[in-house]
Coordinates of C-alpha atoms in Angstrom, one line a residue:
X376 CA -12.2 50.3 20.8
X377 CA -16.0 49.4 21.3
X378 CA -18.7 51.8 19.7
X379 CA -20.3 54.0 22.6
X380 CA -24.3 53.9 22.9
X381 CA -24.2 57.5 23.0
X382 CA -22.1 57.7 19.7
X383 CA -23.7 59.1 16.5
X384 CA -23.8 56.5 13.7
X385 CA -20.7 58.1 11.9
X386 CA -18.6 57.7 15.1
X387 CA -19.7 54.1 15.3
X388 CA -18.7 53.3 11.8
X389 CA -15.2 55.0 12.2
X390 CA -14.7 53.1 15.5
X391 CA -15.5 49.7 14.0
X392 CA -13.3 50.7 10.8
X393 CA -10.2 51.2 13.4
X394 CA -11.0 48.1 15.2
X395 CA -10.9 46.2 12.0
X396 CA -7.7 47.8 10.8
X397 CA -6.2 46.8 14.2
X398 CA -7.2 43.4 13.9
X399 CA -5.8 43.2 10.3
X400 CA -2.5 44.7 11.4
X401 CA -2.2 42.2 14.4
X402 CA -2.8 39.3 12.3
X403 CA 0.0 40.4 10.0
X404 CA 2.4 41.5 12.6
X405 CA 3.1 39.7 16.0
X406 CA -0.1 37.9 17.0
X407 CA 0.3 35.2 14.4
X408 CA 3.9 35.0 13.3
X409 CA 4.8 32.7 10.2
X410 CA 7.0 29.9 10.7
X411 CA 9.7 29.4 7.9
X412 CA 10.4 25.9 6.5
X413 CA 13.8 25.9 8.4
X414 CA 12.1 26.3 11.7
X415 CA 9.2 24.0 11.0
X416 CA 9.7 20.8 13.3
X417 CA 9.6 17.3 11.9
X418 CA 6.4 15.9 12.8
X419 CA 7.0 12.2 12.5
X420 CA 6.9 11.4 16.1
X421 CA 3.3 12.7 16.6
X422 CA 0.8 9.9 17.0
X423 CA -2.4 11.7 17.5
X424 CA -2.8 12.7 13.9
X425 CA -2.6 10.6 10.7
X426 CA 0.8 11.0 8.9
X427 CA -0.8 12.4 5.8
X428 CA -2.1 15.2 7.6
X429 CA 1.2 16.3 9.0
X430 CA 2.4 19.2 6.8
X431 CA 4.7 22.0 7.9
X432 CA 3.1 25.0 9.2
X433 CA 4.4 27.3 6.6
X434 CA 3.2 25.1 4.0
X435 CA -0.3 24.5 5.5
X436 CA -3.5 26.6 4.7
X437 CA -3.1 28.1 8.0
X438 CA 0.2 29.9 7.1
X439 CA -1.6 31.2 3.9
X440 CA 1.1 30.1 1.4
X441 CA -0.7 27.3 -0.5
X442 CA -3.5 26.7 -2.8
X443 CA -6.0 23.7 -2.2
X444 CA -4.3 21.9 -5.1
X445 CA -0.7 22.6 -3.6
X446 CA -2.0 21.3 -0.1
X447 CA -3.3 18.2 -1.6
X448 CA -0.1 17.6 -3.5
X449 CA 2.0 18.3 -0.3
X450 CA -0.1 15.7 1.6
X451 CA 0.3 13.3 -1.2
X452 CA 4.0 13.6 -1.3
X453 CA 4.3 13.4 2.5
X454 CA 2.1 10.1 2.4
X455 CA 4.3 8.3 -0.5
X456 CA 7.6 9.3 1.4
X457 CA 6.3 7.4 4.6
X458 CA 5.1 4.2 2.7
X459 CA 7.2 1.2 2.9
X460 CA 8.7 -0.2 -0.5
X461 CA 6.7 -2.5 -2.3
X462 CA 7.2 -6.1 -1.9
X463 CA 9.0 -8.1 -4.7
X464 CA 6.5 -9.6 -7.0
X465 CA 5.8 -13.3 -7.0
X466 CA 5.5 -15.3 -10.1
X467 CA 2.1 -16.7 -10.6
X468 CA 1.3 -20.3 -10.1
X469 CA 0.7 -20.7 -14.0
X470 CA 4.5 -20.0 -14.5
X471 CA 5.5 -22.5 -11.7
X472 CA 3.3 -25.1 -13.4
X473 CA 4.7 -24.5 -16.8
X474 CA 8.3 -24.4 -15.7
X475 CA 7.8 -27.9 -13.9
X476 CA 6.1 -29.3 -16.9
X477 CA 8.5 -28.0 -19.5
X478 CA 11.9 -27.7 -18.1
X479 CA 13.8 -30.9 -19.0
X480 CA 16.0 -30.5 -15.9
X481 CA 13.0 -31.0 -13.6
X482 CA 11.1 -34.3 -13.0
X483 CA 7.5 -33.5 -13.1
X484 CA 6.7 -36.7 -11.0
X485 CA 8.5 -35.1 -8.3
X486 CA 6.1 -32.3 -7.7
X487 CA 2.8 -31.9 -6.0
X488 CA 0.2 -29.0 -6.0
X489 CA -1.4 -27.7 -2.8
X490 CA -4.6 -26.2 -3.7
X491 CA -7.5 -24.8 -1.6
X492 CA -10.7 -26.9 -2.0
X493 CA -13.7 -24.9 -1.0
X494 CA -15.0 -27.4 1.2
X495 CA -12.1 -29.4 2.5
X496 CA -9.2 -27.1 2.9
X497 CA -5.8 -27.5 1.5
X498 CA -5.9 -30.8 -0.8
X499 CA -2.6 -32.2 -2.7
X500 CA -2.6 -33.5 -6.1
X501 CA 0.3 -34.5 -8.6
X502 CA 1.4 -32.0 -11.1
X503 CA 1.1 -34.8 -13.6
X504 CA -2.6 -35.1 -12.8
X505 CA -3.3 -31.4 -12.8
X506 CA -5.7 -30.7 -15.5
X507 CA -5.7 -27.4 -17.6
X508 CA -8.8 -28.1 -19.5
X509 CA -11.9 -26.2 -18.4
X510 CA -14.4 -28.7 -19.8
X511 CA -13.3 -31.4 -17.4
X512 CA -15.2 -32.2 -14.5
X513 CA -12.2 -32.3 -12.1
X514 CA -10.8 -28.9 -13.2
X515 CA -9.5 -26.7 -10.6
X516 CA -8.6 -23.1 -11.3
X517 CA -5.2 -21.9 -11.1
X518 CA -6.2 -19.1 -8.5
X519 CA -6.8 -21.9 -5.9
X520 CA -3.2 -23.1 -6.1
X521 CA -1.4 -22.2 -2.8
X522 CA 1.8 -24.4 -2.6
X523 CA 4.2 -26.2 -4.9
X524 CA 6.2 -29.1 -3.0
X525 CA 8.8 -31.6 -3.9
X526 CA 7.9 -35.2 -3.1
X527 CA 11.5 -36.4 -2.4
X528 CA 12.0 -34.1 0.7
X529 CA 8.6 -32.5 1.2
X530 CA 10.1 -29.1 0.7
X531 CA 7.8 -26.4 -0.2
X532 CA 9.3 -24.7 -3.4
X533 CA 6.5 -22.0 -4.0
X534 CA 4.3 -20.7 -1.3
X535 CA 1.7 -18.0 -2.2
X536 CA 1.1 -16.6 1.5
X537 CA 4.6 -16.5 2.4
X538 CA 5.7 -15.3 -1.0
X539 CA 8.4 -17.8 -1.3
X540 CA 9.5 -18.9 -5.1
X541 CA 12.4 -21.3 -5.3
X542 CA 11.8 -22.3 -9.0
X543 CA 12.4 -18.9 -10.3
X544 CA 13.7 -16.9 -7.5
X545 CA 11.0 -14.3 -7.3
X546 CA 9.2 -13.2 -4.2
X547 CA 10.7 -12.5 -0.7
X548 CA 13.0 -15.7 -1.2
X549 CA 15.1 -13.9 -3.8
X550 CA 17.1 -17.1 -4.7
X551 CA 18.1 -17.7 -8.3
X552 CA 16.1 -20.7 -9.3
X553 CA 16.9 -23.8 -7.1
X554 CA 15.2 -26.4 -9.3
X555 CA 17.3 -29.3 -7.9
X556 CA 14.3 -31.7 -8.5
X557 CA 16.1 -35.0 -9.1

């Protein structure tokens, strides 16, 4: 009910109070029904919103059930449940180098290292010639190593980009250490 221009100030206040009560009652009753968790649809198929923003209506701030901390936690849980599992860890180049150098079942002369040169791209060097001493002029840091390859059949046994490791079996190859280097 809108206040009338001819109304007294008391009547106008009373009319406004009644309107305010009516709106409050409408919000709590039929105008904005609450949705239970069982009725909330799964929102995975929506593409217009990011997955971290998809929270059931009954748990959202509009439903009035959650604090900011609870809302943040629910978004985090929703995001973590949609993430893909982590890729298997790949043994570092230092471990591969040590295994080739110190494993008596592996011939060190049968392996070459593919490393990235800043100016020339991928370069190849024998594992026997690889220097670990930082004072040497020809020192190449380990983080530049990209591949280890067997000379006998030109087979790459460790590849950083493709996450292949046939020496230890780590990475996506998941083999159990194919070190047949003879």
